[in-house]
Coordinates of C-alpha atoms in Angstrom, one line a residue:
X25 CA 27.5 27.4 10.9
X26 CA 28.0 23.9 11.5
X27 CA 28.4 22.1 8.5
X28 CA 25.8 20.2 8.6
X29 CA 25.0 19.0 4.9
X30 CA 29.0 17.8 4.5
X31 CA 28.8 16.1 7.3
X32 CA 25.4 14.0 7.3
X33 CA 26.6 13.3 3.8
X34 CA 29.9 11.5 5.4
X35 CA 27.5 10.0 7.5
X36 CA 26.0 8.7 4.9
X37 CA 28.4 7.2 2.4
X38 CA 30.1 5.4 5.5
X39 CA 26.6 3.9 6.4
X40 CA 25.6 2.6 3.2
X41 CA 29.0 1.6 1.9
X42 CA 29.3 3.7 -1.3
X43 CA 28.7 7.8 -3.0
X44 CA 25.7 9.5 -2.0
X45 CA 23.1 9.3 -5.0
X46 CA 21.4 12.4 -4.5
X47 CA 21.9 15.9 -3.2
X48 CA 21.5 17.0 0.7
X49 CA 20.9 20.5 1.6
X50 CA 20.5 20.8 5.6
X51 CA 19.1 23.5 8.0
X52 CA 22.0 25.9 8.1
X53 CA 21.8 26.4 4.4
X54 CA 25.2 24.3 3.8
X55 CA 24.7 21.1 0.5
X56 CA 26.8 17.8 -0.1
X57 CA 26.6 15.6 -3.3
X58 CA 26.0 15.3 -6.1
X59 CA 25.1 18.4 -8.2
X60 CA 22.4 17.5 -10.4
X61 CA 19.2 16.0 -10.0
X62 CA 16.3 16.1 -6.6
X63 CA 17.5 17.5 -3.6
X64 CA 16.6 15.6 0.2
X65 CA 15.8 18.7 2.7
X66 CA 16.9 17.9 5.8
X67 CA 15.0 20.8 7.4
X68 CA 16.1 20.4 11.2
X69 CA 18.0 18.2 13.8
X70 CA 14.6 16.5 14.4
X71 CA 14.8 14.7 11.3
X72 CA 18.3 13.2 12.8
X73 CA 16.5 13.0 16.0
X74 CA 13.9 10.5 14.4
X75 CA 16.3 8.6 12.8
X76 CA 18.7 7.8 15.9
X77 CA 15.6 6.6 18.2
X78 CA 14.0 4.6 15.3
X79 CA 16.4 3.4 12.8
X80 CA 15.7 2.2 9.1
X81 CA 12.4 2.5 7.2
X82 CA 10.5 3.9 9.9
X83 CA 12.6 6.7 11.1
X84 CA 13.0 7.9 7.9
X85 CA 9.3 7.5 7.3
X86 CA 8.3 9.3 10.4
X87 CA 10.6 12.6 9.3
X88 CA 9.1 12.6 5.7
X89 CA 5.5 12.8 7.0
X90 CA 6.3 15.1 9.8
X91 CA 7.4 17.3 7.0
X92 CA 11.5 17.4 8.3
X93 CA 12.4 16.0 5.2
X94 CA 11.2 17.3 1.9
X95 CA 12.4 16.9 -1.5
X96 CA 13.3 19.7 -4.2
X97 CA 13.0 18.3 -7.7
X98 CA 11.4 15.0 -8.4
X99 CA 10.2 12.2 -6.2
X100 CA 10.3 9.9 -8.4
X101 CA 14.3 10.6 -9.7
X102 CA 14.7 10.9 -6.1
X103 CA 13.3 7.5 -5.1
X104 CA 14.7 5.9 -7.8
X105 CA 18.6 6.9 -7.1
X106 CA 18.2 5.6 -3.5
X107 CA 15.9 2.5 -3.7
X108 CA 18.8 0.0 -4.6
X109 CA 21.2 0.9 -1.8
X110 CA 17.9 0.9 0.5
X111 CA 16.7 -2.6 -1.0
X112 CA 20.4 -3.9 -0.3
X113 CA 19.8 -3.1 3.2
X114 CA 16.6 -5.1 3.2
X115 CA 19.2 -8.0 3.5
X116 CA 21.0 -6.6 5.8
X117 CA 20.5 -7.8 9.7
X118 CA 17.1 -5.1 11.2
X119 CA 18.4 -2.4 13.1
X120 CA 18.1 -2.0 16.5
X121 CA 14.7 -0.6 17.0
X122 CA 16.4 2.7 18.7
X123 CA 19.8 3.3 18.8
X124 CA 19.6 5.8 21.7
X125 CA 17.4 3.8 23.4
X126 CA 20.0 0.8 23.5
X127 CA 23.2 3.4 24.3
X128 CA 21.0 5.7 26.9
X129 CA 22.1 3.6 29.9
X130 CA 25.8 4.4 29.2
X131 CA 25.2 8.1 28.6
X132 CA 25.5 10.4 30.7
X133 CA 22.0 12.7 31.3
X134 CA 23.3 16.0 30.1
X135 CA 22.7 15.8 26.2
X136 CA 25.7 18.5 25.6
X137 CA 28.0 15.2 26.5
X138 CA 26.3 12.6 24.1
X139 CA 29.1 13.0 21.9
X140 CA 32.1 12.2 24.0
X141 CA 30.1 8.8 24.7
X142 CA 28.7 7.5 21.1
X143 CA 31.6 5.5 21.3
X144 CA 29.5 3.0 23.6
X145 CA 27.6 2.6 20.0
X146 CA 30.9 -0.5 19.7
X147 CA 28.6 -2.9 20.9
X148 CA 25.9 -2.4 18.3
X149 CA 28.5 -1.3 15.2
X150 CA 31.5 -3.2 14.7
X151 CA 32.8 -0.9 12.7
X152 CA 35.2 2.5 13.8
X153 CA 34.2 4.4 10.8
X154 CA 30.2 3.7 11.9
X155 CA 31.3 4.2 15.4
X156 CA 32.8 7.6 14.5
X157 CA 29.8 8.8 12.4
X158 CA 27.2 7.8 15.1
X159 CA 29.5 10.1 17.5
X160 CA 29.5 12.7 14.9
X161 CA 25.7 12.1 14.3
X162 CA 24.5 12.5 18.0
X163 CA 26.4 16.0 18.3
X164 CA 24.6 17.0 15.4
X165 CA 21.3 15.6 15.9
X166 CA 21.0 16.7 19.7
X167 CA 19.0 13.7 20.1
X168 CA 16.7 14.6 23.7
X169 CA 14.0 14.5 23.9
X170 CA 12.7 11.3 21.3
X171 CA 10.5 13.4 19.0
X172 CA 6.7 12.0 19.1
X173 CA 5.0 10.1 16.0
X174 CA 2.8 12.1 13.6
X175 CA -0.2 11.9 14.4
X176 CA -1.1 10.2 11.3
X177 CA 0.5 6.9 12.3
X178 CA -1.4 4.4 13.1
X179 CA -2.6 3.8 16.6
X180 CA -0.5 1.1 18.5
X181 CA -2.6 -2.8 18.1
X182 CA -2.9 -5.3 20.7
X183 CA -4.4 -8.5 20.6
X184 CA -4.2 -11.1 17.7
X185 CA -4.5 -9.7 13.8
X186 CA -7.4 -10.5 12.0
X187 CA -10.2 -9.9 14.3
X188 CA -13.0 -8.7 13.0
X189 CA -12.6 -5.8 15.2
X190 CA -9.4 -5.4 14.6
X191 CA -9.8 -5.3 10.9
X192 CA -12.6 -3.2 11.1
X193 CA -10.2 -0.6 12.7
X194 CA -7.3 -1.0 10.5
X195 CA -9.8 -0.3 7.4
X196 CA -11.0 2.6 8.9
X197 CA -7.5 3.9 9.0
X198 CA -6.6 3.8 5.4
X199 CA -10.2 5.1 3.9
X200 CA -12.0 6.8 6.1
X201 CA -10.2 9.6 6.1
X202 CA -12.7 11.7 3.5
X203 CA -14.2 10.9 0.4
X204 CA -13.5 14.0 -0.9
X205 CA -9.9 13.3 -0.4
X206 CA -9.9 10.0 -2.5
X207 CA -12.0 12.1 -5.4
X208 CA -9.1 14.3 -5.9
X209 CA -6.5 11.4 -6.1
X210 CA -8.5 8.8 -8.0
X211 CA -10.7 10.7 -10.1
X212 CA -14.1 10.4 -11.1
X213 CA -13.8 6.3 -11.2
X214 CA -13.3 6.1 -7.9
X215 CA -11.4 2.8 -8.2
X216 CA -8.4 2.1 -6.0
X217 CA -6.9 -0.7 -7.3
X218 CA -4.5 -1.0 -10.8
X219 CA -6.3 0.3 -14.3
X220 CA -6.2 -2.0 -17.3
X221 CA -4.6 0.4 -19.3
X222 CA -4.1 0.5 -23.7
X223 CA -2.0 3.0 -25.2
X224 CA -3.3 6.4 -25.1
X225 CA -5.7 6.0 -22.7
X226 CA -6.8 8.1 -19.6
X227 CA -6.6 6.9 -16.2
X228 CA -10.9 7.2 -16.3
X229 CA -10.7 4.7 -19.4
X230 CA -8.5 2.4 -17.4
X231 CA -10.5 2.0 -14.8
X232 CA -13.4 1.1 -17.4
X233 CA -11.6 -1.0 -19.0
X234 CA -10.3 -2.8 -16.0
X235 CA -13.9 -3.4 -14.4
X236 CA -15.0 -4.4 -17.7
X237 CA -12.4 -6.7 -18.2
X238 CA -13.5 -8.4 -14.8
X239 CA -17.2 -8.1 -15.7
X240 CA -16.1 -10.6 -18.8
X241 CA -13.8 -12.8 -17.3
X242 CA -16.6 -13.4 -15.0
X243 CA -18.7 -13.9 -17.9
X244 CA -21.8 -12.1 -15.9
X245 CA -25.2 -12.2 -17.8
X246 CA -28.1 -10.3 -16.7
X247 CA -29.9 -11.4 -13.4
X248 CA -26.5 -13.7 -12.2
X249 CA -25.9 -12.4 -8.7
X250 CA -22.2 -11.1 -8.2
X251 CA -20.8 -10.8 -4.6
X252 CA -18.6 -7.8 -5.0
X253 CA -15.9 -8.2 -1.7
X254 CA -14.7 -4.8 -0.6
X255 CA -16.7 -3.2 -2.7
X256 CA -14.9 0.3 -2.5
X257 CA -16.8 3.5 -3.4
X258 CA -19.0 0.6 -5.3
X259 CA -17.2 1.0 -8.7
X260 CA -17.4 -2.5 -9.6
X261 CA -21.0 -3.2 -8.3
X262 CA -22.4 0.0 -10.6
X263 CA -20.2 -1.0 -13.4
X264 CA -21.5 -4.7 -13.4
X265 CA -25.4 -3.6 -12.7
X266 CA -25.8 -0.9 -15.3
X267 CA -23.7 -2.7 -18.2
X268 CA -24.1 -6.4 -17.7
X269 CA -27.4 -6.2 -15.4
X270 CA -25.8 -8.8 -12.9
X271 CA -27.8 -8.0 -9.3
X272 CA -24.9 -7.5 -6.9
X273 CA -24.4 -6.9 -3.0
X274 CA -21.4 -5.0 -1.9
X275 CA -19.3 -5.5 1.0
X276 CA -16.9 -3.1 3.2
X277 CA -16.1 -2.6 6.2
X278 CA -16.3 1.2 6.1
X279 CA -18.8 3.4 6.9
X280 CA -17.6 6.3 4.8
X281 CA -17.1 4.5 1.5
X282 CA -20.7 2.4 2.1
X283 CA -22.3 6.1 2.5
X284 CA -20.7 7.1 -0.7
X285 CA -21.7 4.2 -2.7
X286 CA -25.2 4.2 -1.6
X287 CA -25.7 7.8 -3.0
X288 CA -23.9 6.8 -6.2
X289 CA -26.2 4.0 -6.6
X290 CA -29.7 5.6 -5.7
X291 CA -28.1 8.4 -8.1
X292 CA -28.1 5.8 -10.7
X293 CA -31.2 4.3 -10.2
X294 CA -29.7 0.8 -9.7
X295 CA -31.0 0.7 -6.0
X296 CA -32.8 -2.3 -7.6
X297 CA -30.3 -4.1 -8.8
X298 CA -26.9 -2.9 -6.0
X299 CA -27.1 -3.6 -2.5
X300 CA -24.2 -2.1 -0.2
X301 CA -23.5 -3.7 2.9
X302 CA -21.3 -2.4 6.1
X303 CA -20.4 -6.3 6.4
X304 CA -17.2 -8.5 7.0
X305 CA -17.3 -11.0 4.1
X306 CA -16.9 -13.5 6.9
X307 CA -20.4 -12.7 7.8
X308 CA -22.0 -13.0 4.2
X309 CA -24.7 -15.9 4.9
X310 CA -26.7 -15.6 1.6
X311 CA -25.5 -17.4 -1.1
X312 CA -24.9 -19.5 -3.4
X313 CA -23.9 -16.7 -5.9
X314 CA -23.2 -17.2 -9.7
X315 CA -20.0 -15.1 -9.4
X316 CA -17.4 -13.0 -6.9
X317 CA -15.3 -10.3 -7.5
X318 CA -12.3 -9.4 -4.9
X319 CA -10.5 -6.7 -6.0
X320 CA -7.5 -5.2 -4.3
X321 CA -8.9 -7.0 -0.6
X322 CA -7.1 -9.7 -0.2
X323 CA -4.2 -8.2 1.0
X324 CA -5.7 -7.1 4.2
X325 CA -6.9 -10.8 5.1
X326 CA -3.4 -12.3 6.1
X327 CA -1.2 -15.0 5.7
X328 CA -2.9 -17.4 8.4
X329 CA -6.6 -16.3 7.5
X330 CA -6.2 -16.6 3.7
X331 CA -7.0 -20.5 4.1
X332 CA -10.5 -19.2 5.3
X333 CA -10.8 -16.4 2.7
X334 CA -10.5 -18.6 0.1
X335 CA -12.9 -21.6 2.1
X336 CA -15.4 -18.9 2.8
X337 CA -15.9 -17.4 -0.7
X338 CA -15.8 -21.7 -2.4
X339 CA -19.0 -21.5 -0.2
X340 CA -20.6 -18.6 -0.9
X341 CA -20.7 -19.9 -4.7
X342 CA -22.6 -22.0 -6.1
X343 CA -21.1 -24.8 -8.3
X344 CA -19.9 -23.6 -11.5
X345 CA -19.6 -20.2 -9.8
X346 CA -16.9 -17.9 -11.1
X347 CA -14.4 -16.0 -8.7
X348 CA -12.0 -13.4 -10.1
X349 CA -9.3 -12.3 -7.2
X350 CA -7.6 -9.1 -8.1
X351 CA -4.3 -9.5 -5.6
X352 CA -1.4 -7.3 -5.3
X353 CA 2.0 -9.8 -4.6
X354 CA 5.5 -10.1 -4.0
X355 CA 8.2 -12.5 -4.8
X356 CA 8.8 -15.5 -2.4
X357 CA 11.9 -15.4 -0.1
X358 CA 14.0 -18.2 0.3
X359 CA 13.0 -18.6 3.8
X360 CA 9.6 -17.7 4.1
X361 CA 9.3 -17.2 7.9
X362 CA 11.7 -14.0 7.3
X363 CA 8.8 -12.5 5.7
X364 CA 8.4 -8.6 7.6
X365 CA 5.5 -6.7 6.6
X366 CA 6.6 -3.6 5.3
X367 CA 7.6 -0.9 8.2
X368 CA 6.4 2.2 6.9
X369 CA 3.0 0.8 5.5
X370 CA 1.8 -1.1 8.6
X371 CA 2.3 2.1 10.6
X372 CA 0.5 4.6 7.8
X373 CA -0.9 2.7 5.1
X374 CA -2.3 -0.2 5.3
X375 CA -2.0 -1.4 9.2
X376 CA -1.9 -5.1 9.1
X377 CA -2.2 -5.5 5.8
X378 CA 0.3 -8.6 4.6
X379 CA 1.7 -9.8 0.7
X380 CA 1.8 -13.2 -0.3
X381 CA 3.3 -15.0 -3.6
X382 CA 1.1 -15.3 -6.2
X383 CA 1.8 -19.2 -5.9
X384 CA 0.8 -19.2 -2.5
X385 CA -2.2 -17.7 -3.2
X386 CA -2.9 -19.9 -6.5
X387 CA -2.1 -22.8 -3.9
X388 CA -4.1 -21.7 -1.1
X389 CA -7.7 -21.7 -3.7
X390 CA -6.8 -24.5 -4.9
X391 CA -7.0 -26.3 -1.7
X392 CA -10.4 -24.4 -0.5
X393 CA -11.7 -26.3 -3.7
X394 CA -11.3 -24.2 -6.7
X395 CA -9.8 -24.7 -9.8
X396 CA -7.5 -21.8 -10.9
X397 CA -8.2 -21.8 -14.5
X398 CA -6.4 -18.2 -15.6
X399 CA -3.5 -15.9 -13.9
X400 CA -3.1 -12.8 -15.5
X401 CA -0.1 -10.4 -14.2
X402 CA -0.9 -7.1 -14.6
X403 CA 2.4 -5.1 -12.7
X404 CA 3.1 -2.8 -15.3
X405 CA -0.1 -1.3 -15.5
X406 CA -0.3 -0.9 -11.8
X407 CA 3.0 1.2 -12.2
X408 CA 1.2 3.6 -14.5
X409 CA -2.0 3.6 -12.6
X410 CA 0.2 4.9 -9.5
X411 CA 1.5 7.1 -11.2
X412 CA -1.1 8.7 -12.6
X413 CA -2.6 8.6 -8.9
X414 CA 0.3 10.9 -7.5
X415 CA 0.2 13.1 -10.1
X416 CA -3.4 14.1 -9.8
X417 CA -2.6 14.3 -5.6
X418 CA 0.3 17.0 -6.8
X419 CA -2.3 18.6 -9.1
X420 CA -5.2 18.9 -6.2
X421 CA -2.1 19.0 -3.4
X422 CA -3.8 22.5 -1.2
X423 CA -7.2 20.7 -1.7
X424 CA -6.0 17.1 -0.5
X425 CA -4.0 19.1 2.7
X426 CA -7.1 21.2 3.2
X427 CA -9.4 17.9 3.6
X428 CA -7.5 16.2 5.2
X429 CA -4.0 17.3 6.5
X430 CA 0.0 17.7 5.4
X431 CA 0.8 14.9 6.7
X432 CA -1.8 12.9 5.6
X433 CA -1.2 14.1 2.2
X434 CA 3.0 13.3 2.4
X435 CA 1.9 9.1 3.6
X436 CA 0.3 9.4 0.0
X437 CA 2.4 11.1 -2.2
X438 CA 5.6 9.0 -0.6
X439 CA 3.6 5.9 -0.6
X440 CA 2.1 5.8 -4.0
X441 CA 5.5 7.3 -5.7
X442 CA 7.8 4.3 -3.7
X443 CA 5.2 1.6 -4.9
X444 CA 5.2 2.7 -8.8
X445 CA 9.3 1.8 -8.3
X446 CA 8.6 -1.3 -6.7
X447 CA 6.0 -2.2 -9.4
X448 CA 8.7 -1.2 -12.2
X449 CA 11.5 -2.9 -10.7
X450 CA 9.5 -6.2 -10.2
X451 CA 9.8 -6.5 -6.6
X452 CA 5.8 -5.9 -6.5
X453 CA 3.9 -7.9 -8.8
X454 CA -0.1 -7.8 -9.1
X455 CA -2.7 -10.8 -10.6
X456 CA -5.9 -11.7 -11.3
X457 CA -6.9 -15.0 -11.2
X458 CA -10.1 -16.7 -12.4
X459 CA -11.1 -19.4 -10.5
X460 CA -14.4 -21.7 -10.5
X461 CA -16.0 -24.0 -8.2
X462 CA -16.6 -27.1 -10.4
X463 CA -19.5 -28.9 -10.6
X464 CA -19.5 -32.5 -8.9
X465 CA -18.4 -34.0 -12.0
X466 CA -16.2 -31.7 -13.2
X467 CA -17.4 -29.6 -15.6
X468 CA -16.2 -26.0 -15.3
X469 CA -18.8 -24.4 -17.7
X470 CA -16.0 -22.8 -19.0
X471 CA -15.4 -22.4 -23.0
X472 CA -12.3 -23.8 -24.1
X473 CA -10.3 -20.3 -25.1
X474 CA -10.5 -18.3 -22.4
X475 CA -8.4 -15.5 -23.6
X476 CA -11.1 -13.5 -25.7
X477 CA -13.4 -13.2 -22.6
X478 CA -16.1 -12.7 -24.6
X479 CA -17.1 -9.4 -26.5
X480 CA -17.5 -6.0 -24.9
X481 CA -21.2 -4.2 -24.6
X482 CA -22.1 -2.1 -27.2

């Protein structure tokens, strides 16, 4: 027996500075902490192992998809107990991007001796109580050799972000990984992006009621011509074709979801009225269109191409043309060049993908040309939509590992669960703003309440 559980549990409270919020049960069958509530698995020394060559976020994430950390109880409890010691750390200086990796010169090559020289671990942790628990941590983790990535990660980039290459790549990554997989964790909508939801309704009604509610606030009419910009499993087109009769072309850069909508659409009948395109919106030449919908894609278009976003779609309208960008955001930090996209969901998420203020993005419109006439928050119900996601993945869990694999299924579950908290604690926010390109003299076409959007269909 080696004690494990007591003694990562040490390790812990001297790390973070304060009681261990959940339970740890370890390999050798030994528990520490608290007795109620989730328990974190630690289900062999290669989850330590991952944590000592890649500190922080990553590390952690790495052992969670890998399946050496599991959880007994509930995510969410779980997630929640931790998330304000980890967000504490987000101001904290970045670890070093692998412990071992910095003290490996000074250690000797036998790994049985690690131990006796974790001391060296004084020039990266001021601290003796740290120093002692990295000493204590290498004996237990029995860090050689570095433990490969899963294979789910992300492949490594090169080359400036933004590409249209590049882009094209890091969408493939996040959905083309089977349609079937995204049926059994978004339902019949197929919509990935937050519902608009009402009390008592069902995540399908939600997702009506959000494209609807985008439909209106576009005020389409029948025959206007809607650019739909990452057009998903073409949700949005269908819904604004067969209720509102607008004629729309759909955009995305992947193959899988462009395949999916087409069927959906010659299913409908609506081959008339929906175009899908495998297109980068950058590419769109056809315009002017009455009105644009971008929902839930301008987060992969970065910080220093959003001034082109934003130019690009002002063009593709024409004057007195509607846009309606659906944007996920976070709060602004004090110093915005210490901005760090988010560890864990560049490497298995969303590879590249950056978060802006909703200010910025209000401000960046605003100088393509538009004028931002509406901004509607919508974070809580992105909360409950992600929510609702996860627990239709833990429903359909053997089906989602079958299509696509463990692994695969864990980036989800962790991913979706971690961004309901963020969502409910505020430090995620998501908005739709109406904008319009204004005629040359000004008039916005617009009526002057916009709140009532007009009426639903019958």
């Amino acid at each position: 027996m080696t004690d494990a559980a007591p003694r990562l549990a040490a390790l812990a409270e001297t790390l973070l500075g304060g009681p261990l919020p959940v339970r740890i049960r370890a390999w050798d069958g030994t528990e520490a902490g608290p007795p109620d509530g989730p328990v974190l698995v630690v289900r062999g020394r290669r989850a330590l192992r991952r944590m000592l060559w890649k500190p922080g976020e990553l590390g952690l994430a790495r052992a969670w998809v890998a399946g050496d950390l599991t959880v007994e109880g509930d995510l969410f409890e779980l997630l929640d107990r931790v998330a304000g010691l980890l967000w504490q750390r987000d101001r904290a200086p970045a670890p070093p991007a692998s412990l071992l990796g910095a003290l490996r010169p000074r250690l000797p090559r036998r790994v049985s001796a690690a131990a006796d020289t974790a001391a060296a671990a004084a020039a990266l942790l001021g601290d003796a109580d740290a120093r002692d628990a990295v000493r204590d941590l290498v004996a237990l983790a029995r860090p050689w050799p570095a433990p490969a990535p899963p294979a789910e990660e992300a492949a490594r980039r090169g080359g400036p972000r933004h590409t249209k290459g590049r882009d094209r790549r890091a969408i493939s990554h996040h959905y083309d990984v089977g349609n079937d997989f995204y049926e059994r964790v978004l339902g019949p909508s197929m919509v990935y992006s937050c519902a608009y939801w009402t009390p008592g309704s069902t995540l399908e009604r939600a997702q009506h009621d959000k494209l609807d509610l985008v439909c209106r606030k576009l005020a389409l009419a029948p025959g206007d011509r809607l650019l739909d910009v990452g057009c998903g499993w073409g949700s949005m087109a269908l819904h604004a074709a067969r209720e509102y009769g607008a004629r729309v072309t759909g955009v995305t850069l992947s193959r899988e979801q462009a395949v999916y909508a087409r069927k959906r659409v010659a299913d409908e009948g609506l081959a008339d009225l929906v175009e899908i395109r495998i297109q980068d919106y950058r590419d769109v030449k056809d315009g002017p269109y009455d009105a644009i919908s971008s929902i839930g894609m301008a987060e992969h278009v970065g910080a220093d191409g959003y001034r082109d976003y934003a130019r690009t779609l002002h063009a593709l309208l024409r004057p007195g043309g509607l846009l309606l960008n659906h944007q996920i955001a976070r709060p602004p930090e004090a110093d915005e060049s210490a901005y760090r996209v988010d560890e864990f969901i560049d490497a298995y998420v969303f590879p590249d993908g950056e978060l802006s203020p909703v200010g910025t993005t209000v401000g960046e419109l605003e100088r393509a040309g538009f004028e931002v006439r509406d901004v509607e928050a919508l974070r809580e119900h992105y909360a409950l939509t992600l929510r609702a996601w996860v627990a239709r993945l833990e429903e359909h869990w053997d089906e989602a590992v079958a299509l696509t694999s463990a692994g695969r299924a864990r980036v989800w579950q962790l991913y979706m669960a971690a961004s309901a908290l963020g969502f409910e604690r505020g430090r995620l926010g998501v908005n739709q703003v109406l904008a319009v390109r204004s005629a040359a003299r000004g008039d916005s076409g617009l009526p002057l309440r916009l709140r009532t959007w007009g009426a639903q269909p019958a």
